[in-house]
CSV table of C-alpha atoms in Angstrom, one decimal:
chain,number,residue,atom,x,y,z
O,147,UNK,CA,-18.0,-5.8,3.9
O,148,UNK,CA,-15.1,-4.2,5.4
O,149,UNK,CA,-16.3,-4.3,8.8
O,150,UNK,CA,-15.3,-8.5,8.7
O,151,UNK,CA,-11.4,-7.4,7.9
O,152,UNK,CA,-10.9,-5.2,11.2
O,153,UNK,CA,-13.5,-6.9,13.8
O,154,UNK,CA,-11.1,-9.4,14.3
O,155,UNK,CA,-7.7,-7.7,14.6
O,156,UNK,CA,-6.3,-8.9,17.6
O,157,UNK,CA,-4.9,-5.7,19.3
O,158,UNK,CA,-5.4,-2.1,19.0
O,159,UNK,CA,-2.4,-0.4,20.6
O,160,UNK,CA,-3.7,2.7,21.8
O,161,UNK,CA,-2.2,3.9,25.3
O,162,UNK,CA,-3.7,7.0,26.5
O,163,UNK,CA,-6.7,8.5,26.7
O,164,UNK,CA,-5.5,11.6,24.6
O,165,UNK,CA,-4.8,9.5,21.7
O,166,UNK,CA,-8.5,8.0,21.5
O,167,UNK,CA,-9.0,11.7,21.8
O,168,UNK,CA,-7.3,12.4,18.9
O,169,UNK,CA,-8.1,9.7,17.3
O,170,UNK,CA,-11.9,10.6,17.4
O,171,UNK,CA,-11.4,14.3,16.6
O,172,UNK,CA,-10.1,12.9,13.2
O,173,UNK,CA,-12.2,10.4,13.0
O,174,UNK,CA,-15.1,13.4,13.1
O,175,UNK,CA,-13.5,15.9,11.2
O,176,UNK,CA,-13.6,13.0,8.3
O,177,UNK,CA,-16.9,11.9,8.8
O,178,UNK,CA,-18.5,15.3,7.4
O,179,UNK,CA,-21.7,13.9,7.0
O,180,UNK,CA,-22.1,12.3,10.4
O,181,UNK,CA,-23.2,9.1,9.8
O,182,UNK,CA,-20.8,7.3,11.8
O,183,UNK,CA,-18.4,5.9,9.5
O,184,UNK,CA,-15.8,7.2,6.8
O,185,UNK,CA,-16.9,6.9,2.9
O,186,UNK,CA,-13.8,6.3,0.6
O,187,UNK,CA,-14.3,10.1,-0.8
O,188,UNK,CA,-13.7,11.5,3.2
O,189,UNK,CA,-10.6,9.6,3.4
O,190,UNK,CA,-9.2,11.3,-0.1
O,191,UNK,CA,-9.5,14.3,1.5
O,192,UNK,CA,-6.3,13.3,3.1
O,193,UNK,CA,-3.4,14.4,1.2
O,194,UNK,CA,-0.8,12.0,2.3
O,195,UNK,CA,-3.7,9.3,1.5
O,196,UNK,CA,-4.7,10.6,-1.4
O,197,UNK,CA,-0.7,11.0,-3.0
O,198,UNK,CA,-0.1,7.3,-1.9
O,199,UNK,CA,0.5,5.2,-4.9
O,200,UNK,CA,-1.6,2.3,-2.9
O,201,UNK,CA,-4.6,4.4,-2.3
O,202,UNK,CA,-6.6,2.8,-4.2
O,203,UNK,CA,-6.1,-0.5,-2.9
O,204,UNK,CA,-6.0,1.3,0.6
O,205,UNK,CA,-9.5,2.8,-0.4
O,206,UNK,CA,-10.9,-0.5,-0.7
O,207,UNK,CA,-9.6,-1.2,2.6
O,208,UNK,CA,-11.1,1.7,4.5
O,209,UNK,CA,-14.3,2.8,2.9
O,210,UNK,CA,-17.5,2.5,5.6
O,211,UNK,CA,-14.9,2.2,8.5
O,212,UNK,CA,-16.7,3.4,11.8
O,213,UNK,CA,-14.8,4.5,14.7
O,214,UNK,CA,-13.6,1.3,16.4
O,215,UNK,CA,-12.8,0.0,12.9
O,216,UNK,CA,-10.9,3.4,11.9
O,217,UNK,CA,-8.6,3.1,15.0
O,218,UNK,CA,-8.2,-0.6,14.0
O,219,UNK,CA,-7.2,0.1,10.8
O,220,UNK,CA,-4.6,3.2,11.8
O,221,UNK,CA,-3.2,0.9,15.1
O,222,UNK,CA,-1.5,-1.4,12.6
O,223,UNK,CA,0.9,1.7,12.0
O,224,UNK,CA,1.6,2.3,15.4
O,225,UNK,CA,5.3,1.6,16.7
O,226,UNK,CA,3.3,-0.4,19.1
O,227,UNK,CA,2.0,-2.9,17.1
O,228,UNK,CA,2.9,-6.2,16.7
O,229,UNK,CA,5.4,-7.1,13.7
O,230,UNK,CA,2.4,-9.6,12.9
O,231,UNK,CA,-0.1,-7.5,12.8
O,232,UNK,CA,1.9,-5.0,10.7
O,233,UNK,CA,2.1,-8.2,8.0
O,234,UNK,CA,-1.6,-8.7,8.0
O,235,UNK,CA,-2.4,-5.1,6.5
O,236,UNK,CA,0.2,-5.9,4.3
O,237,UNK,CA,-1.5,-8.9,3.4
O,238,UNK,CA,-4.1,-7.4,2.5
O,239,UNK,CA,-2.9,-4.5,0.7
O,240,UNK,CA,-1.8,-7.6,-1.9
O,241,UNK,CA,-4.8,-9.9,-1.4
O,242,UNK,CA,-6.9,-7.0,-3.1
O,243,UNK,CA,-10.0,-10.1,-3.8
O,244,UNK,CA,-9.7,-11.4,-0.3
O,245,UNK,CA,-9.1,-15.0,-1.5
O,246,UNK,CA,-6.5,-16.1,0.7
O,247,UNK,CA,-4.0,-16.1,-1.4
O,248,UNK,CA,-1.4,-13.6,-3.4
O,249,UNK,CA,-0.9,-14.4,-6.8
O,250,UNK,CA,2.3,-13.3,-8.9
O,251,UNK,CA,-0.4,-11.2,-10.8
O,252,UNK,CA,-1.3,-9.7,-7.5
O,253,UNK,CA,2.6,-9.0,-6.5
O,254,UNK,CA,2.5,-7.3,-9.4
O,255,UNK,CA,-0.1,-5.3,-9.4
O,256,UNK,CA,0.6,-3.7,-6.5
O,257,UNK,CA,4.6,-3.8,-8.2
O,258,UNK,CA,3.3,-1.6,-10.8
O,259,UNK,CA,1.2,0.7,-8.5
O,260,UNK,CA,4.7,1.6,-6.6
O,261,UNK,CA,6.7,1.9,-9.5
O,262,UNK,CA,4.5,3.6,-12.1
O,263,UNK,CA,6.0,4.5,-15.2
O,264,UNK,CA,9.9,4.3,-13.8
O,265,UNK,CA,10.2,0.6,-14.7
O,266,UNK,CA,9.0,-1.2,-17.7
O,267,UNK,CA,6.3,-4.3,-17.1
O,268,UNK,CA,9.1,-6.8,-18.3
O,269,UNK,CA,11.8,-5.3,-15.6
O,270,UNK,CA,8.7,-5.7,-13.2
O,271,UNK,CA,8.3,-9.1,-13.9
O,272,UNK,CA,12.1,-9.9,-13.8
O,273,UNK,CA,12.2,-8.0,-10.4
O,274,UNK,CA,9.7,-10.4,-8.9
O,275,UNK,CA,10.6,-13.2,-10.9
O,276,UNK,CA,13.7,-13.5,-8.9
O,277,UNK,CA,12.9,-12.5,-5.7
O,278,UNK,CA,10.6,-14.9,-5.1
O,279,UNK,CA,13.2,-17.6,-6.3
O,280,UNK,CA,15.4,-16.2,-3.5
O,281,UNK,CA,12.5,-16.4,-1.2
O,282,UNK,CA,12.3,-20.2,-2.0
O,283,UNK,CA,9.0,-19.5,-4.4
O,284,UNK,CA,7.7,-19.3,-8.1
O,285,UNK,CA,5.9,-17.4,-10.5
O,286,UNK,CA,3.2,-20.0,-9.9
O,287,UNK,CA,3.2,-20.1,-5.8
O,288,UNK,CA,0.1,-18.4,-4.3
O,289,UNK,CA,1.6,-16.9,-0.8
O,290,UNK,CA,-0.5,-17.2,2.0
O,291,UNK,CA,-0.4,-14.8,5.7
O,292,UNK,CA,2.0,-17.8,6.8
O,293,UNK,CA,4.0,-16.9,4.4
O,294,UNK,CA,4.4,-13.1,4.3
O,295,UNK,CA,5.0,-13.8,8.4
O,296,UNK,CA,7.9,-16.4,7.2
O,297,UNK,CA,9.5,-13.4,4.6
O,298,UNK,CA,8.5,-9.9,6.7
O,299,UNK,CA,8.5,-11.5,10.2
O,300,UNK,CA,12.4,-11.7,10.3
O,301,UNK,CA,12.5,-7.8,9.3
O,302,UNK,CA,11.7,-4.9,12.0
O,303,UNK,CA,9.0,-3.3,9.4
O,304,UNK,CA,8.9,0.4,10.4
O,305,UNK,CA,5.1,1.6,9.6
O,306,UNK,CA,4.5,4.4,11.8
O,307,UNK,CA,1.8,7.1,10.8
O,308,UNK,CA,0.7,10.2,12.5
O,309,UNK,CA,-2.8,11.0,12.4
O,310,UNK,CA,-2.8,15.2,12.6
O,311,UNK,CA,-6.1,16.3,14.0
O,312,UNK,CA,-5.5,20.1,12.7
């Protein structure tokens, strides 16, 4: 159940009272049934979620968030939050099965969501092939969150979203 991925996030960087605010407005205007929580269909109704080449992953992610979960969820794009915490939704984007682990079949999965038809599957493979051989792995490593903190915690990731309430 998603409600287990978000409960334990560690922060939720929201700083005023206007943003919670927002924040719930949206949070509302999506819940059009009002039952509390967000079904994956509501969150499609987003255009910049629904043109995402991850949605689908995403969707998996999201669907039955209530509100505490929803801001949760959206405070890992915040310029506030923590490059760790940044790398967890990250993590989780590629651990679709919530095993643990990413595969070289999950890498590339979410490889060919990204890419679509613009790259063949055998450039895809070559691609990730050798960058995780420059990243000291193999096509037979399973990363774990340790690792994707080792690879994306030397890099400022920028994942900054704003949540209109229009």
């Amino acid at each position: 159940m998603i409600l287990k991925k978000f409960k334990n996030t560690a922060r939720i960087y929201v700083v005023s009272q206007q943003e919670i605010v927002s924040l719930y407005q949206r949070f509302c205007q999506l819940d059009r049934n009002a039952k509390g929580f967000i079904s994956a269909d509501e969150f499609l109704s987003v255009p910049e979620f629904a043109m995402n080449p991850l949605s689908q992953r995403l969707l998996k992610m999201v669907d039955g968030l209530n509100f505490k979960d929803f801001v949760a969820f959206l405070s890992a794009f915040s310029a506030k939050a923590s490059v760790q915490q940044k790398v967890k939704l990250i993590f989780k984007v590629y651990d679709s099965d919530g095993n643990g682990k990413v595969s070289f079949n999950d890498m590339l999965e979410v490889l060919r969501d990204l890419s679509g038809s613009f790259i063949s599957d055998v450039q895809r493979e070559q691609v990730l092939t050798q960058l995780l051989k420059e990243a000291g792995y193999s096509k037979d490593s399973y990363l774990t969150l340790d690792d994707f903190n080792k690879i994306f915690g030397i890099s400022e990731l920028k994942m900054e979203v704003e949540v209109p309430v229009d």
